[in-house]
Short mmCIF file of C-alpha atoms and ligand atoms in Angstrom, two decimals:
data_model
loop_
_atom_site.label_atom_id
_atom_site.label_comp_id
_atom_site.label_asym_id
_atom_site.label_seq_id
_atom_site.Cartn_x
_atom_site.Cartn_y
_atom_site.Cartn_z
CA MET A 588 0.00 0.00 0.00
CA ALA A 589 2.83 2.38 0.90
CA ASP A 590 4.31 1.65 -2.52
CA THR A 591 1.23 2.76 -4.47
CA GLU A 592 1.09 5.93 -2.44
CA LYS A 593 4.70 6.66 -3.25
CA THR A 594 4.35 6.22 -7.01
CA GLU A 595 1.14 8.24 -7.31
CA ASN A 596 1.51 11.48 -9.20
CA THR A 597 1.47 14.42 -6.84
CA GLY A 598 -0.33 17.66 -7.64
CA ASP A 599 3.04 19.16 -8.51
CA MET A 600 3.33 16.88 -11.54
CA ARG A 601 0.35 18.55 -13.19
CA LEU A 602 1.33 21.32 -15.61
CA GLY A 603 0.43 24.74 -14.21
CA GLY A 604 -0.77 26.07 -17.57
CA LEU A 605 1.07 28.22 -20.09
CA HIS A 606 4.46 29.64 -19.09
CA HIS A 607 5.21 31.84 -22.12
CA ILE A 608 4.71 32.00 -25.87
CA THR A 609 7.66 32.97 -28.07
CA ALA A 610 7.04 34.62 -31.42
CA VAL A 611 9.11 36.26 -34.18
CA THR A 612 9.44 39.95 -35.05
CA GLY A 613 11.46 41.58 -37.81
CA ASP A 614 11.21 45.04 -36.25
CA ALA A 615 12.34 45.14 -32.62
CA ALA A 616 11.75 48.89 -32.22
CA GLY A 617 8.20 48.70 -33.63
CA ASN A 618 7.60 45.60 -31.51
CA VAL A 619 8.56 47.40 -28.28
CA ALA A 620 6.35 50.34 -29.25
CA PHE A 621 3.27 48.17 -29.93
CA TYR A 622 3.48 45.85 -26.92
CA THR A 623 4.40 48.55 -24.38
CA ARG A 624 2.55 51.64 -25.67
CA VAL A 625 -0.50 50.14 -27.40
CA LEU A 626 -1.01 47.01 -25.27
CA GLY A 627 0.56 48.51 -22.12
CA MET A 628 2.57 45.41 -21.23
CA ARG A 629 5.87 45.79 -19.39
CA LEU A 630 9.11 44.99 -21.22
CA VAL A 631 10.42 42.90 -18.32
CA LYS A 632 13.56 41.64 -19.98
CA LYS A 633 15.67 42.81 -22.89
CA THR A 634 18.20 40.10 -23.57
CA VAL A 635 19.52 38.06 -26.51
CA ASN A 636 18.54 34.73 -27.97
CA GLN A 637 20.97 32.41 -26.15
CA ASP A 638 21.38 30.27 -29.28
CA ASP A 639 21.79 33.29 -31.63
CA VAL A 640 23.22 36.27 -29.76
CA SER A 641 22.84 38.57 -32.78
CA ALA A 642 19.08 38.59 -32.07
CA TYR A 643 17.27 40.35 -29.27
CA HIS A 644 14.99 38.28 -27.10
CA LEU A 645 12.30 40.60 -25.75
CA PHE A 646 9.93 39.54 -22.94
CA TYR A 647 6.65 41.36 -22.30
CA GLY A 648 4.59 40.51 -19.23
CA ASP A 649 2.94 41.83 -16.10
CA GLU A 650 4.61 43.97 -13.45
CA ILE A 651 7.40 41.45 -12.80
CA GLY A 652 6.96 39.02 -15.68
CA HIS A 653 5.32 36.28 -13.61
CA ALA A 654 5.34 32.87 -15.28
CA GLY A 655 2.16 32.65 -17.35
CA THR A 656 2.10 36.33 -18.34
CA GLU A 657 4.77 36.56 -21.03
CA LEU A 658 4.70 36.89 -24.76
CA THR A 659 8.32 36.97 -25.94
CA PHE A 660 9.93 37.74 -29.30
CA PHE A 661 13.05 36.80 -31.19
CA ASP A 662 14.12 39.70 -33.43
CA TRP A 663 14.89 38.04 -36.77
CA PRO A 664 14.63 40.68 -39.55
CA ASP A 665 15.77 38.14 -42.19
CA ALA A 666 13.39 35.34 -41.21
CA GLY A 667 10.80 36.08 -43.90
CA PRO A 668 7.07 36.17 -43.20
CA ALA A 669 5.27 33.46 -41.24
CA ARG A 670 2.69 31.40 -43.11
CA SER A 671 -0.31 30.17 -41.19
CA GLY A 672 -0.93 26.48 -41.85
CA ALA A 673 -0.54 22.97 -40.48
CA GLY A 674 1.99 22.60 -37.70
CA THR A 675 1.71 26.17 -36.45
CA VAL A 676 0.21 28.22 -33.65
CA VAL A 677 -2.64 30.18 -35.23
CA ALA A 678 -3.50 32.50 -32.31
CA SER A 679 -2.04 33.55 -28.98
CA MET A 680 -4.66 34.53 -26.39
CA PHE A 681 -4.35 37.03 -23.57
CA ARG A 682 -6.71 37.20 -20.59
CA VAL A 683 -8.42 40.41 -19.49
CA PRO A 684 -10.45 40.78 -16.26
CA ASP A 685 -13.98 41.02 -17.70
CA ARG A 686 -16.28 41.98 -20.56
CA ALA A 687 -16.08 45.70 -19.66
CA ALA A 688 -12.34 45.55 -20.32
CA LEU A 689 -12.99 44.02 -23.74
CA ASP A 690 -15.37 46.87 -24.66
CA TRP A 691 -12.71 49.37 -23.57
CA TRP A 692 -10.09 47.66 -25.77
CA LEU A 693 -12.42 47.68 -28.76
CA THR A 694 -12.65 51.48 -28.54
CA ARG A 695 -8.88 51.77 -28.08
CA PHE A 696 -8.16 49.57 -31.12
CA ASP A 697 -10.52 51.70 -33.23
CA GLU A 698 -8.83 54.90 -32.06
CA LEU A 699 -5.32 53.58 -32.74
CA ASN A 700 -6.19 51.81 -36.01
CA VAL A 701 -5.29 48.36 -34.67
CA THR A 702 -6.63 45.66 -37.02
CA HIS A 703 -9.35 43.67 -35.25
CA GLU A 704 -12.38 41.47 -35.99
CA GLY A 705 -14.82 42.84 -33.40
CA ILE A 706 -16.04 41.09 -30.25
CA GLN A 707 -17.26 37.51 -30.76
CA GLU A 708 -18.87 34.91 -28.46
CA ARG A 709 -16.98 31.62 -28.18
CA ALA A 710 -17.91 28.88 -25.68
CA GLY A 711 -19.62 31.42 -23.41
CA ARG A 712 -16.75 33.89 -23.43
CA ALA A 713 -16.31 37.20 -25.20
CA VAL A 714 -13.25 37.28 -27.47
CA LEU A 715 -11.64 40.14 -29.40
CA PRO A 716 -9.32 38.88 -32.17
CA PHE A 717 -6.71 41.41 -33.37
CA SER A 718 -3.29 41.62 -35.00
CA ASP A 719 -0.04 43.40 -34.25
CA PRO A 720 1.54 45.51 -37.04
CA GLU A 721 3.38 42.45 -38.45
CA GLY A 722 0.22 40.33 -38.63
CA GLN A 723 0.82 38.38 -35.40
CA ARG A 724 -2.60 36.88 -34.58
CA LEU A 725 -3.69 37.70 -31.04
CA GLU A 726 -6.92 37.53 -29.06
CA LEU A 727 -8.18 39.15 -25.87
CA VAL A 728 -10.41 36.78 -23.92
CA ALA A 729 -12.82 37.79 -21.13
CA PRO A 730 -13.97 35.00 -18.78
CA SER A 731 -17.68 34.14 -18.71
CA THR A 732 -19.45 35.70 -15.71
CA ASP A 733 -19.65 32.48 -13.65
CA GLU A 734 -16.24 31.13 -14.64
CA ALA A 735 -13.78 29.97 -11.95
CA GLN A 736 -10.25 31.30 -12.37
CA PRO A 737 -8.05 29.09 -10.19
CA VAL A 738 -4.83 30.22 -11.90
CA ALA A 739 -4.11 33.75 -10.69
CA GLY A 740 -3.76 36.39 -13.36
CA GLY A 741 -0.79 38.75 -13.52
CA THR A 742 -0.22 41.86 -11.44
CA PRO A 743 -1.12 45.18 -13.11
CA TRP A 744 1.87 47.41 -13.85
CA ALA A 745 1.53 50.83 -12.24
CA LYS A 746 3.44 52.59 -15.05
CA SER A 747 1.38 51.06 -17.86
CA PRO A 748 -0.49 53.52 -20.08
CA ILE A 749 -3.53 51.21 -19.62
CA PRO A 750 -5.76 51.68 -16.52
CA ALA A 751 -5.23 48.77 -14.10
CA GLU A 752 -8.80 47.48 -14.41
CA TYR A 753 -8.41 46.91 -18.17
CA GLN A 754 -4.83 45.64 -18.34
CA ILE A 755 -3.87 42.34 -19.92
CA ARG A 756 -3.39 39.87 -17.03
CA GLY A 757 -1.32 37.25 -18.75
CA LEU A 758 -1.82 34.45 -21.25
CA HIS A 759 -5.19 32.78 -21.64
CA GLY A 760 -4.28 30.01 -24.07
CA VAL A 761 -3.03 29.12 -27.50
CA ARG A 762 -4.78 27.84 -30.64
CA LEU A 763 -2.98 25.17 -32.64
CA LEU A 764 -3.44 23.86 -36.14
CA SER A 765 -1.92 20.39 -36.02
CA ALA A 766 -0.58 18.60 -39.08
CA ARG A 767 -1.66 15.34 -37.39
CA PRO A 768 -4.56 16.18 -35.05
CA SER A 769 -5.09 12.69 -33.61
CA ALA A 770 -1.38 12.27 -32.86
CA THR A 771 -1.28 15.73 -31.25
CA LEU A 772 -4.28 14.82 -29.13
CA GLN A 773 -2.59 11.61 -27.98
CA VAL A 774 0.30 13.67 -26.60
CA ILE A 775 -1.60 16.55 -25.02
CA ALA A 776 -4.36 14.36 -23.54
CA GLY A 777 -1.82 11.60 -22.77
CA PRO A 778 1.48 12.45 -21.09
CA MET A 779 0.77 16.20 -20.88
CA GLY A 780 -2.50 15.67 -19.01
CA PHE A 781 -4.90 18.02 -20.84
CA ARG A 782 -8.67 17.26 -20.81
CA GLU A 783 -11.41 18.43 -23.18
CA THR A 784 -13.69 21.07 -21.62
CA GLY A 785 -15.65 22.63 -24.49
CA GLN A 786 -15.80 23.64 -28.12
CA TYR A 787 -16.79 26.44 -30.47
CA THR A 788 -16.86 27.14 -34.19
CA LEU A 789 -14.97 29.80 -36.07
CA PRO A 790 -16.74 31.54 -38.96
CA PRO A 791 -15.67 30.70 -42.52
CA THR A 792 -12.74 32.62 -44.02
CA GLU A 793 -11.33 32.71 -47.55
CA GLY A 794 -10.02 29.25 -48.29
CA SER A 795 -11.85 27.43 -45.50
CA GLY A 796 -15.37 26.84 -44.28
CA GLU A 797 -16.64 26.89 -40.73
CA ARG A 798 -14.05 25.36 -38.41
CA LEU A 799 -14.61 23.39 -35.20
CA VAL A 800 -12.26 24.17 -32.32
CA ARG A 801 -12.00 21.95 -29.24
CA ILE A 802 -10.83 23.43 -25.92
CA TYR A 803 -8.49 21.51 -23.61
CA GLN A 804 -7.40 22.56 -20.11
CA VAL A 805 -4.64 21.34 -17.83
CA GLY A 806 -3.91 21.47 -14.08
CA ASP A 807 -6.44 23.55 -12.16
CA GLY A 808 -8.05 24.64 -15.46
CA GLY A 809 -9.58 27.97 -16.49
CA PRO A 810 -7.91 31.01 -18.05
CA GLY A 811 -4.15 30.50 -18.42
CA THR A 812 -4.34 26.74 -18.93
CA GLU A 813 -5.81 26.21 -22.39
CA ILE A 814 -4.85 24.63 -25.71
CA HIS A 815 -7.44 25.06 -28.46
CA LEU A 816 -7.19 22.56 -31.32
CA GLU A 817 -8.60 23.80 -34.61
CA GLU A 818 -9.90 21.20 -37.07
CA ARG A 819 -9.36 21.97 -40.75
CA ASP A 820 -9.01 19.72 -43.80
CA ALA A 821 -6.62 19.79 -46.76
CA LEU A 822 -4.03 21.95 -45.16
CA ARG A 823 -0.75 23.10 -46.54
CA MET A 824 2.09 23.21 -44.04
CA GLY A 825 2.67 26.48 -42.27
CA ARG A 826 5.98 28.19 -41.76
CA VAL A 827 7.56 29.89 -38.74
CA GLY A 828 8.60 33.48 -39.49
CA ILE A 829 7.91 37.15 -38.83
CA GLY A 830 4.38 37.57 -37.51
CA GLY A 831 4.19 33.95 -36.36
CA VAL A 832 4.89 31.90 -33.24
CA HIS A 833 8.12 29.96 -32.68
CA HIS A 834 7.17 27.84 -29.66
CA VAL A 835 4.82 27.48 -26.69
CA ALA A 836 6.00 26.86 -23.13
CA PHE A 837 4.11 25.24 -20.24
CA ARG A 838 4.72 25.63 -16.49
CA THR A 839 6.08 23.32 -13.83
CA PRO A 840 6.90 24.58 -10.31
CA THR A 841 10.34 23.24 -9.39
CA ASN A 842 13.61 21.85 -10.79
CA GLU A 843 12.56 18.44 -9.38
CA THR A 844 9.21 18.35 -11.18
CA HIS A 845 11.00 19.68 -14.28
CA ALA A 846 13.44 16.75 -14.26
CA ALA A 847 10.51 14.37 -13.73
CA TRP A 848 8.73 15.88 -16.74
CA ARG A 849 11.77 15.20 -18.91
CA GLU A 850 11.68 11.54 -17.89
CA GLN A 851 7.93 11.27 -18.37
CA LEU A 852 8.05 12.70 -21.91
CA ALA A 853 11.02 10.56 -22.89
CA GLU A 854 9.22 7.46 -21.59
CA ALA A 855 6.23 8.41 -23.75
CA GLY A 856 8.54 8.22 -26.78
CA LEU A 857 9.05 11.95 -27.40
CA GLN A 858 12.43 13.30 -28.43
CA VAL A 859 13.13 15.74 -25.64
CA THR A 860 16.23 17.91 -25.13
CA PRO A 861 18.37 17.79 -22.02
CA VAL A 862 17.51 20.33 -19.31
CA ILE A 863 18.83 23.75 -20.40
CA ASP A 864 19.51 26.45 -17.82
CA ARG A 865 18.08 29.64 -19.37
CA PHE A 866 19.14 31.55 -16.23
CA TYR A 867 15.64 33.02 -15.70
CA PHE A 868 14.14 29.50 -15.77
CA HIS A 869 15.05 25.93 -16.75
CA SER A 870 13.77 24.58 -20.08
CA ILE A 871 13.24 21.36 -22.00
CA TYR A 872 11.96 21.28 -25.58
CA PHE A 873 10.16 18.70 -27.70
CA ARG A 874 8.20 18.80 -30.94
CA GLU A 875 4.72 17.34 -30.62
CA PRO A 876 3.81 15.00 -33.53
CA GLY A 877 1.59 17.64 -35.20
CA GLY A 878 4.62 19.90 -35.76
CA ILE A 879 4.47 22.44 -32.94
CA LEU A 880 7.58 23.09 -30.87
CA CYS A 881 6.75 22.84 -27.17
CA GLU A 882 8.74 23.69 -24.05
CA ILE A 883 8.31 22.95 -20.37
CA ALA A 884 9.84 25.62 -18.12
CA THR A 885 10.19 26.14 -14.37
CA ASP A 886 8.23 28.96 -12.72
CA GLY A 887 11.42 30.43 -11.27
CA PRO A 888 13.86 31.91 -10.55
CA GLY A 889 12.35 34.68 -12.72
CA PHE A 890 13.40 38.04 -14.10
CA ALA A 891 14.34 39.91 -10.94
CA THR A 892 17.40 37.67 -10.43
CA ASP A 893 19.78 40.05 -12.23
CA GLU A 894 17.95 43.39 -12.27
CA ASP A 895 16.16 45.69 -9.88
CA LEU A 896 12.37 45.40 -10.05
CA ALA A 897 12.13 49.16 -10.64
CA THR A 898 14.32 49.06 -13.77
CA LEU A 899 13.48 45.64 -15.25
CA GLY A 900 14.06 45.52 -18.99
CA GLU A 901 15.67 48.95 -19.27
CA SER A 902 19.19 47.78 -20.10
CA LEU A 903 20.50 44.76 -21.96
CA ALA A 904 20.57 41.80 -19.54
CA LEU A 905 22.91 38.90 -20.25
CA PRO A 906 23.15 35.60 -18.39
CA PRO A 907 26.53 35.14 -16.65
CA PHE A 908 27.93 32.85 -19.37
CA LEU A 909 27.41 35.60 -21.99
CA GLU A 910 28.56 38.53 -19.82
CA PRO A 911 32.23 38.24 -20.93
CA TYR A 912 31.09 38.89 -24.53
CA ARG A 913 28.90 41.91 -23.71
CA GLN A 914 30.87 44.37 -25.86
CA GLN A 915 30.74 42.23 -29.02
CA ILE A 916 27.08 41.33 -28.41
CA GLU A 917 26.02 44.96 -27.93
CA ALA A 918 27.91 45.98 -31.08
CA GLY A 919 25.89 43.44 -33.08
CA LEU A 920 22.46 44.65 -31.91
CA ARG A 921 20.30 47.44 -33.32
CA PRO A 922 19.48 50.27 -30.89
CA LEU A 923 16.07 50.11 -29.19
CA PRO A 924 14.00 52.80 -27.50
CA THR A 925 14.34 52.57 -23.72
CA ALA A 926 11.44 51.23 -21.68
CA SER A 927 10.82 54.65 -20.13
CA SER A 928 10.55 56.41 -23.49
CA ALA A 929 8.36 53.56 -24.74
CA THR A 930 5.70 54.33 -22.15
CA ALA A 931 5.65 58.07 -22.85
ZN1 ZN B 751 10.72 29.50 -24.58
#
């Protein structure tokens, strides 16, 4: 009996929801301007891609960049445009506090000429799909009135140009277009532990009819924990590039649960990388069978490990192993507006 108790999965082995989503920009300066001034997110870390130090890696999140609040970007001006299609993330969703916030954002998007599709009802929630200036597909999602929200949203940032009651509170979920939907489902509902909780249909667009989308949640469920799988036939393969998503990361609390996740995924037959110390968190990566690059990352240690909370993101931060090369790295980067001027 003691043995069964010991081998039972503890609550800590459930994924905590989304950790971050990483996308691609070809215009770092315009990217900072849109995400900080228009969306009012905080640039919590300005660093470089650790595998390609000629590229900025920009992290936007809540006041301190809590796990679960960040959309991040690699600055790859030569990457070419993304193409939506099989094997790609087709929308990244942010959570806002309520429907009133969504109405406020609709007015703001109209005033600032942000491309949007108006407010829509999906599975009982109000959703506002919109795009950034490079065509990155984003959505603001308001919870339904009676919806439980066990995963805490982010902390409003006092210096944001957006009033606290309307601010983006982190990631809501991610919509995937799998190249092999049943194989993707076997992984997310299998070793990753997601469960189906609802569905909705998307209206027809050029090139495709009405599309069914199934919602899956993990861990405690609710906003911050969702994968939406879109069903579409006769798809051409998509392509990662400017205006598209590079990978999606999910949360686990500690280095111990992280190591256990690596074992669990490897046992399930997935090709998973060794644990990589990203300095702000630990990461492992694997490609799910439908083509989407996934990551599991630890909640900590977080972004305040090498900078003051008050000045997060204002200067170029480098992990200790890159610090000796700071001069060469800085010389290879394009200048960016500072965070303070970005919020003016
Ligand atoms: Zn990542």
